[in-house]
PDB file of C-alpha atoms in Angstrom:
ATOM      1  CA  MET A   1     102.120 116.132 102.165  1.00 51.00           C
ATOM      2  CA  SER A   2     101.287 112.603 101.227  1.00 57.00           C
ATOM      3  CA  GLN A   3     104.219 109.756 101.813  1.00 64.00           C
ATOM      4  CA  ALA A   4     104.711 110.036  97.844  1.00 61.00           C
ATOM      5  CA  ASP A   5     105.341 113.646  98.015  1.00 61.00           C
ATOM      6  CA  ARG A   6     108.231 113.347 101.365  1.00 58.00           C
ATOM      7  CA  ASP A   7     109.128 110.688  98.623  1.00 57.00           C
ATOM      8  CA  LYS A   8     109.746 112.989  95.978  1.00 55.00           C
ATOM      9  CA  TRP A   9     111.718 115.838  98.226  1.00 49.00           C
ATOM     10  CA  ASP A  10     113.816 112.976  99.290  1.00 50.00           C
ATOM     11  CA  ARG A  11     114.885 111.779  95.730  1.00 60.00           C
ATOM     12  CA  ARG A  12     114.980 115.398  94.685  1.00 58.00           C
ATOM     13  CA  TYR A  13     117.703 116.195  97.325  1.00 54.00           C
ATOM     14  CA  ARG A  14     119.456 112.648  96.904  1.00 61.00           C
ATOM     15  CA  GLU A  15     120.142 113.292  93.054  1.00 56.00           C
ATOM     16  CA  GLY A  16     121.545 116.573  93.757  1.00 57.00           C
ATOM     17  CA  ALA A  17     118.474 119.588  93.636  1.00 57.00           C
ATOM     18  CA  TYR A  18     119.276 122.713  94.532  1.00 56.00           C
ATOM     19  CA  GLN A  19     123.525 122.219  95.610  1.00 55.00           C
ATOM     20  CA  SER A  20     123.890 125.697  93.885  1.00 52.00           C
ATOM     21  CA  ARG A  21     122.006 127.605  96.210  1.00 57.00           C
ATOM     22  CA  GLY A  22     124.456 127.453  99.321  1.00 63.00           C
ATOM     23  CA  HIS A  23     123.552 130.964  99.469  1.00 84.00           C
ATOM     24  CA  PRO A  24     120.646 132.430 101.652  1.00 95.00           C
ATOM     25  CA  SER A  25     117.743 133.530  99.812  1.00 94.00           C
ATOM     26  CA  ALA A  26     118.246 137.365  98.467  1.00 94.00           C
ATOM     27  CA  PHE A  27     115.232 138.555 100.574  1.00 97.00           C
ATOM     28  CA  VAL A  28     116.672 137.376 103.421  1.00 97.00           C
ATOM     29  CA  THR A  29     119.561 139.404 103.165  1.00 97.00           C
ATOM     30  CA  GLN A  30     118.362 141.805 101.715  1.00 96.00           C
ATOM     31  CA  CYS A  31     116.186 141.951 105.612  1.00 97.00           C
ATOM     32  CA  ALA A  32     119.891 142.155 107.650  1.00 97.00           C
ATOM     33  CA  THR A  33     119.104 145.283 109.334  1.00 97.00           C
ATOM     34  CA  TYR A  34     115.989 143.547 110.319  1.00 98.00           C
ATOM     35  CA  LEU A  35     116.885 141.059 112.473  1.00 98.00           C
ATOM     36  CA  PRO A  36     117.497 140.998 115.990  1.00 97.00           C
ATOM     37  CA  PRO A  37     121.583 140.405 117.266  1.00 97.00           C
ATOM     38  CA  THR A  38     120.167 137.605 119.483  1.00 98.00           C
ATOM     39  CA  GLY A  39     117.221 135.926 120.087  1.00 98.00           C
ATOM     40  CA  ARG A  40     115.213 132.437 118.376  1.00 98.00           C
ATOM     41  CA  ALA A  41     113.842 131.626 114.470  1.00 98.00           C
ATOM     42  CA  LEU A  42     111.702 129.608 112.897  1.00 98.00           C
ATOM     43  CA  ASP A  43     112.935 128.997 109.399  1.00 98.00           C
ATOM     44  CA  LEU A  44     109.892 127.419 107.698  1.00 98.00           C
ATOM     45  CA  ALA A  45     110.213 124.179 104.919  1.00 96.00           C
ATOM     46  CA  CYS A  46     114.157 125.184 105.522  1.00 96.00           C
ATOM     47  CA  GLY A  47     115.010 122.890 102.753  1.00 93.00           C
ATOM     48  CA  SER A  48     119.042 122.152 102.735  1.00 92.00           C
ATOM     49  CA  GLY A  49     118.928 124.697 105.592  1.00 95.00           C
ATOM     50  CA  ARG A  50     120.896 127.910 103.391  1.00 96.00           C
ATOM     51  CA  ASN A  51     119.003 130.086 105.417  1.00 98.00           C
ATOM     52  CA  ALA A  52     118.794 128.885 108.807  1.00 98.00           C
ATOM     53  CA  LEU A  53     122.406 128.790 108.909  1.00 97.00           C
ATOM     54  CA  TYR A  54     122.297 132.408 107.555  1.00 98.00           C
ATOM     55  CA  LEU A  55     120.610 132.985 110.222  1.00 98.00           C
ATOM     56  CA  ALA A  56     122.195 131.440 112.833  1.00 98.00           C
ATOM     57  CA  GLU A  57     125.630 132.826 111.598  1.00 97.00           C
ATOM     58  CA  LYS A  58     124.037 136.249 112.532  1.00 97.00           C
ATOM     59  CA  GLY A  59     123.733 135.143 116.098  1.00 98.00           C
ATOM     60  CA  LEU A  60     119.843 133.732 116.476  1.00 98.00           C
ATOM     61  CA  ALA A  61     119.217 130.286 117.713  1.00 98.00           C
ATOM     62  CA  VAL A  62     117.305 128.480 115.144  1.00 98.00           C
ATOM     63  CA  ASP A  63     114.288 125.924 115.077  1.00 98.00           C
ATOM     64  CA  ALA A  64     114.369 124.414 110.838  1.00 98.00           C
ATOM     65  CA  VAL A  65     111.824 122.634 109.946  1.00 97.00           C
ATOM     66  CA  ASP A  66     111.289 120.292 106.860  1.00 96.00           C
ATOM     67  CA  ILE A  67     110.308 117.299 105.316  1.00 93.00           C
ATOM     68  CA  SER A  68     112.717 115.663 103.283  1.00 93.00           C
ATOM     69  CA  ALA A  69     115.240 113.985 105.535  1.00 93.00           C
ATOM     70  CA  ILE A  70     117.535 113.813 103.159  1.00 93.00           C
ATOM     71  CA  ALA A  71     117.627 117.581 103.126  1.00 92.00           C
ATOM     72  CA  LEU A  72     118.198 118.135 106.556  1.00 96.00           C
ATOM     73  CA  GLU A  73     120.928 115.006 106.671  1.00 94.00           C
ATOM     74  CA  ARG A  74     122.621 117.825 103.858  1.00 93.00           C
ATOM     75  CA  ALA A  75     122.175 120.687 106.255  1.00 95.00           C
ATOM     76  CA  ARG A  76     123.168 119.385 109.189  1.00 95.00           C
ATOM     77  CA  ALA A  77     126.120 118.274 107.845  1.00 93.00           C
ATOM     78  CA  ALA A  78     127.238 121.893 106.097  1.00 93.00           C
ATOM     79  CA  ALA A  79     125.971 123.535 110.015  1.00 96.00           C
ATOM     80  CA  GLY A  80     129.029 122.310 112.486  1.00 94.00           C
ATOM     81  CA  ASN A  81     128.623 123.438 115.943  1.00 96.00           C
ATOM     82  CA  LEU A  82     125.860 126.601 115.208  1.00 98.00           C
ATOM     83  CA  PRO A  83     122.536 126.751 117.084  1.00 98.00           C
ATOM     84  CA  ILE A  84     120.307 124.925 114.895  1.00 98.00           C
ATOM     85  CA  ALA A  85     118.284 122.044 115.843  1.00 98.00           C
ATOM     86  CA  TRP A  86     116.541 120.492 112.460  1.00 97.00           C
ATOM     87  CA  LEU A  87     113.408 119.246 112.960  1.00 97.00           C
ATOM     88  CA  GLU A  88     111.759 116.646 110.054  1.00 95.00           C
ATOM     89  CA  HIS A  89     108.118 117.365 109.857  1.00 94.00           C
ATOM     90  CA  ASP A  90     105.160 117.336 107.804  1.00 93.00           C
ATOM     91  CA  LEU A  91     104.637 121.268 107.845  1.00 95.00           C
ATOM     92  CA  ASP A  92     100.868 120.587 105.756  1.00 93.00           C
ATOM     93  CA  LEU A  93      99.702 118.619 108.838  1.00 93.00           C
ATOM     94  CA  GLY A  94     100.352 122.013 110.450  1.00 93.00           C
ATOM     95  CA  PHE A  95     103.119 122.693 113.760  1.00 95.00           C
ATOM     96  CA  ASP A  96     103.233 122.960 117.057  1.00 94.00           C
ATOM     97  CA  ALA A  97     105.930 125.231 117.624  1.00 95.00           C
ATOM     98  CA  PRO A  98     108.289 124.272 120.659  1.00 92.00           C
ATOM     99  CA  ALA A  99     108.984 128.359 121.224  1.00 93.00           C
ATOM    100  CA  THR A 100     107.979 131.403 120.958  1.00 97.00           C
ATOM    101  CA  TYR A 101     110.357 133.199 118.082  1.00 98.00           C
ATOM    102  CA  ASP A 102     111.465 136.677 118.043  1.00 98.00           C
ATOM    103  CA  VAL A 103     111.882 135.682 114.480  1.00 98.00           C
ATOM    104  CA  ILE A 104     109.346 133.570 111.769  1.00 98.00           C
ATOM    105  CA  VAL A 105     110.891 132.933 108.530  1.00 98.00           C
ATOM    106  CA  ASN A 106     108.686 131.419 104.913  1.00 98.00           C
ATOM    107  CA  ILE A 107     110.328 131.637 102.113  1.00 97.00           C
ATOM    108  CA  ARG A 108     108.240 129.811  98.742  1.00 95.00           C
ATOM    109  CA  TYR A 109     106.657 127.386 100.853  1.00 96.00           C
ATOM    110  CA  VAL A 110     102.360 128.218 100.790  1.00 97.00           C
ATOM    111  CA  ASN A 111     100.761 127.390 103.661  1.00 97.00           C
ATOM    112  CA  LEU A 112      99.134 130.637 105.050  1.00 97.00           C
ATOM    113  CA  PRO A 113      96.834 128.935 107.323  1.00 97.00           C
ATOM    114  CA  LEU A 114      99.736 127.622 109.874  1.00 97.00           C
ATOM    115  CA  LEU A 115     101.405 131.362 108.931  1.00 97.00           C
ATOM    116  CA  ALA A 116      98.400 132.580 110.809  1.00 97.00           C
ATOM    117  CA  ASN A 117      98.652 129.976 113.429  1.00 97.00           C
ATOM    118  CA  LEU A 118     102.079 130.808 114.070  1.00 98.00           C
ATOM    119  CA  LEU A 119     101.686 134.462 114.918  1.00 97.00           C
ATOM    120  CA  SER A 120     100.596 133.412 118.784  1.00 97.00           C
ATOM    121  CA  SER A 121     104.550 131.646 118.462  1.00 97.00           C
ATOM    122  CA  LEU A 122     105.712 135.438 117.850  1.00 98.00           C
ATOM    123  CA  HIS A 123     107.350 137.393 120.331  1.00 97.00           C
ATOM    124  CA  PRO A 124     105.196 141.125 120.306  1.00 97.00           C
ATOM    125  CA  GLY A 125     107.792 143.439 118.132  1.00 97.00           C
ATOM    126  CA  GLY A 126     109.249 139.779 116.244  1.00 98.00           C
ATOM    127  CA  LEU A 127     109.931 139.655 113.060  1.00 98.00           C
ATOM    128  CA  LEU A 128     107.737 138.072 110.327  1.00 98.00           C
ATOM    129  CA  LEU A 129     109.229 137.461 106.604  1.00 98.00           C
ATOM    130  CA  VAL A 130     107.488 136.009 103.743  1.00 98.00           C
ATOM    131  CA  GLU A 131     108.895 135.311 100.198  1.00 98.00           C
ATOM    132  CA  GLN A 132     106.408 133.462  97.786  1.00 98.00           C
ATOM    133  CA  HIS A 133     105.352 133.486  94.188  1.00 97.00           C
ATOM    134  CA  LEU A 134     102.745 135.190  93.330  1.00 98.00           C
ATOM    135  CA  ARG A 135      99.355 134.163  90.817  1.00 97.00           C
ATOM    136  CA  GLY A 136      97.899 136.126  87.946  1.00 94.00           C
ATOM    137  CA  TYR A 137     101.209 136.424  86.094  1.00 94.00           C
ATOM    138  CA  ARG A 138     101.984 134.783  82.887  1.00 92.00           C
ATOM    139  CA  ASP A 139     106.122 133.662  81.102  1.00 92.00           C
ATOM    140  CA  VAL A 140     107.329 134.080  84.852  1.00 96.00           C
ATOM    141  CA  VAL A 141     109.565 130.793  86.695  1.00 94.00           C
ATOM    142  CA  GLY A 142     108.172 129.097  89.172  1.00 93.00           C
ATOM    143  CA  PRO A 143     105.428 126.165  89.765  1.00 94.00           C
ATOM    144  CA  THR A 144     102.138 126.122  87.136  1.00 94.00           C
ATOM    145  CA  ASN A 145      99.958 125.104  89.939  1.00 94.00           C
ATOM    146  CA  PRO A 146      97.930 128.274  91.812  1.00 95.00           C
ATOM    147  CA  ALA A 147      97.846 126.498  95.165  1.00 94.00           C
ATOM    148  CA  PHE A 148     101.562 126.875  95.055  1.00 95.00           C
ATOM    149  CA  ARG A 149     101.329 130.598  94.875  1.00 98.00           C
ATOM    150  CA  VAL A 150      99.918 133.447  97.001  1.00 98.00           C
ATOM    151  CA  ALA A 151      97.177 135.167  95.579  1.00 98.00           C
ATOM    152  CA  PRO A 152      97.248 139.519  95.363  1.00 98.00           C
ATOM    153  CA  GLY A 153      96.594 140.411  98.527  1.00 98.00           C
ATOM    154  CA  ASP A 154      96.748 137.210 100.476  1.00 98.00           C
ATOM    155  CA  LEU A 155     100.010 138.214 102.254  1.00 98.00           C
ATOM    156  CA  ALA A 156      98.224 141.556 103.385  1.00 98.00           C
ATOM    157  CA  GLU A 157      95.402 140.166 104.755  1.00 98.00           C
ATOM    158  CA  LEU A 158      98.320 137.683 106.878  1.00 98.00           C
ATOM    159  CA  ALA A 159      99.071 140.954 107.863  1.00 98.00           C
ATOM    160  CA  ALA A 160      96.295 142.348 108.976  1.00 98.00           C
ATOM    161  CA  ALA A 161      97.159 142.642 112.766  1.00 96.00           C
ATOM    162  CA  LEU A 162     100.880 143.053 112.121  1.00 98.00           C
ATOM    163  CA  GLN A 163     102.568 146.420 111.798  1.00 98.00           C
ATOM    164  CA  VAL A 164     103.788 146.040 107.918  1.00 98.00           C
ATOM    165  CA  GLU A 165     107.591 147.151 107.294  1.00 98.00           C
ATOM    166  CA  GLU A 166     107.750 146.400 104.331  1.00 98.00           C
ATOM    167  CA  LEU A 167     105.292 144.346 101.333  1.00 98.00           C
ATOM    168  CA  HIS A 168     105.506 143.977  97.644  1.00 97.00           C
ATOM    169  CA  GLU A 169     103.842 142.992  95.338  1.00 98.00           C
ATOM    170  CA  GLY A 170     105.552 142.584  90.908  1.00 97.00           C
ATOM    171  CA  LEU A 171     107.862 141.368  89.161  1.00 97.00           C
ATOM    172  CA  LEU A 172     111.491 140.645  90.211  1.00 94.00           C
ATOM    173  CA  GLU A 173     114.336 139.271  88.798  1.00 91.00           C
ATOM    174  CA  ASP A 174     115.565 136.024  90.261  1.00 86.00           C
ATOM    175  CA  PRO A 175     119.174 135.549  91.148  1.00 78.00           C
ATOM    176  CA  ASP A 176     119.621 133.288  87.963  1.00 79.00           C
ATOM    177  CA  GLY A 177     118.860 136.220  85.448  1.00 87.00           C
ATOM    178  CA  ARG A 178     114.736 134.914  84.893  1.00 92.00           C
ATOM    179  CA  THR A 179     111.624 136.779  85.933  1.00 96.00           C
ATOM    180  CA  ALA A 180     109.588 135.924  88.600  1.00 96.00           C
ATOM    181  CA  ALA A 181     106.255 137.005  90.222  1.00 97.00           C
ATOM    182  CA  ILE A 182     107.168 137.549  93.747  1.00 98.00           C
ATOM    183  CA  ALA A 183     105.082 138.638  97.432  1.00 98.00           C
ATOM    184  CA  ARG A 184     106.913 139.925  99.864  1.00 98.00           C
ATOM    185  CA  LEU A 185     106.247 140.362 103.449  1.00 98.00           C
ATOM    186  CA  VAL A 186     108.015 142.524 106.494  1.00 98.00           C
ATOM    187  CA  ALA A 187     106.275 143.162 109.406  1.00 98.00           C
ATOM    188  CA  ARG A 188     106.447 143.045 113.283  1.00 98.00           C
ATOM    189  CA  LYS A 189     103.847 141.688 115.801  1.00 98.00           C
ATOM    190  CA  PRO A 190     102.642 145.090 117.707  1.00 97.00           C
ATOM    191  CA  ARG A 191     103.938 145.015 121.673  1.00 94.00           C
ATOM    192  CA  PRO A 192     101.342 145.689 123.828  1.00 88.00           C
ATOM    193  CA  SER A 193     100.119 149.670 124.493  1.00 81.00           C
ATOM    194  CA  VAL A 194     100.860 150.844 127.624  1.00 70.00           C
ATOM    195  CA  ASP A 195      98.609 153.484 128.577  1.00 59.00           C
ATOM    196  CA  ALA A 196      99.731 156.478 129.748  1.00 45.00           C
ATOM    197  CA  PRO A 197     100.594 157.112 133.760  1.00 56.00           C
ATOM    198  CA  GLY A 198      97.843 157.844 135.879  1.00 51.00           C
ATOM    199  CA  ALA A 199      95.388 157.230 133.022  1.00 44.00           C
TER     200      ALA A 199
END
């Protein structure tokens, strides 16, 4: 992103954007049964931290990354003593993960090459949760620029080397009642196979 993009997001959060979204993503809460009871999570493009807060409340230590210092200030104020590291970073420039993770969450920030690179930072058995706006539909909520949507099949390709738990592409109703075209992925990094004794 350019400095103009950083300024744009700071301005949006400064003016109160997304203040009504203090609740975690519906997709993340629906995936609660997949989450480990402890471990470390990475929340990419965390905004004001709604999903990072939820993950920390569920028992995970979280690294939460966003380009907007204003969004992170809001998140930090809401976090109290929860185990969350708030990291200001432009993810379009890549991201060197400071740890390995049991969970990686990416909600509606499109950067498939970044996600592919971060799979090496996912523990064997670790969980990947991705939700993106989907291309190819008309009269749906979300970005009009196709660069901010994934194409049909993109998440399946991303998960080619993973164990897919759930994969959905199609129309859903957003919490505000509007129709959205959404791609969702729940997948795990395979554990190394163990040869049978005497093999």
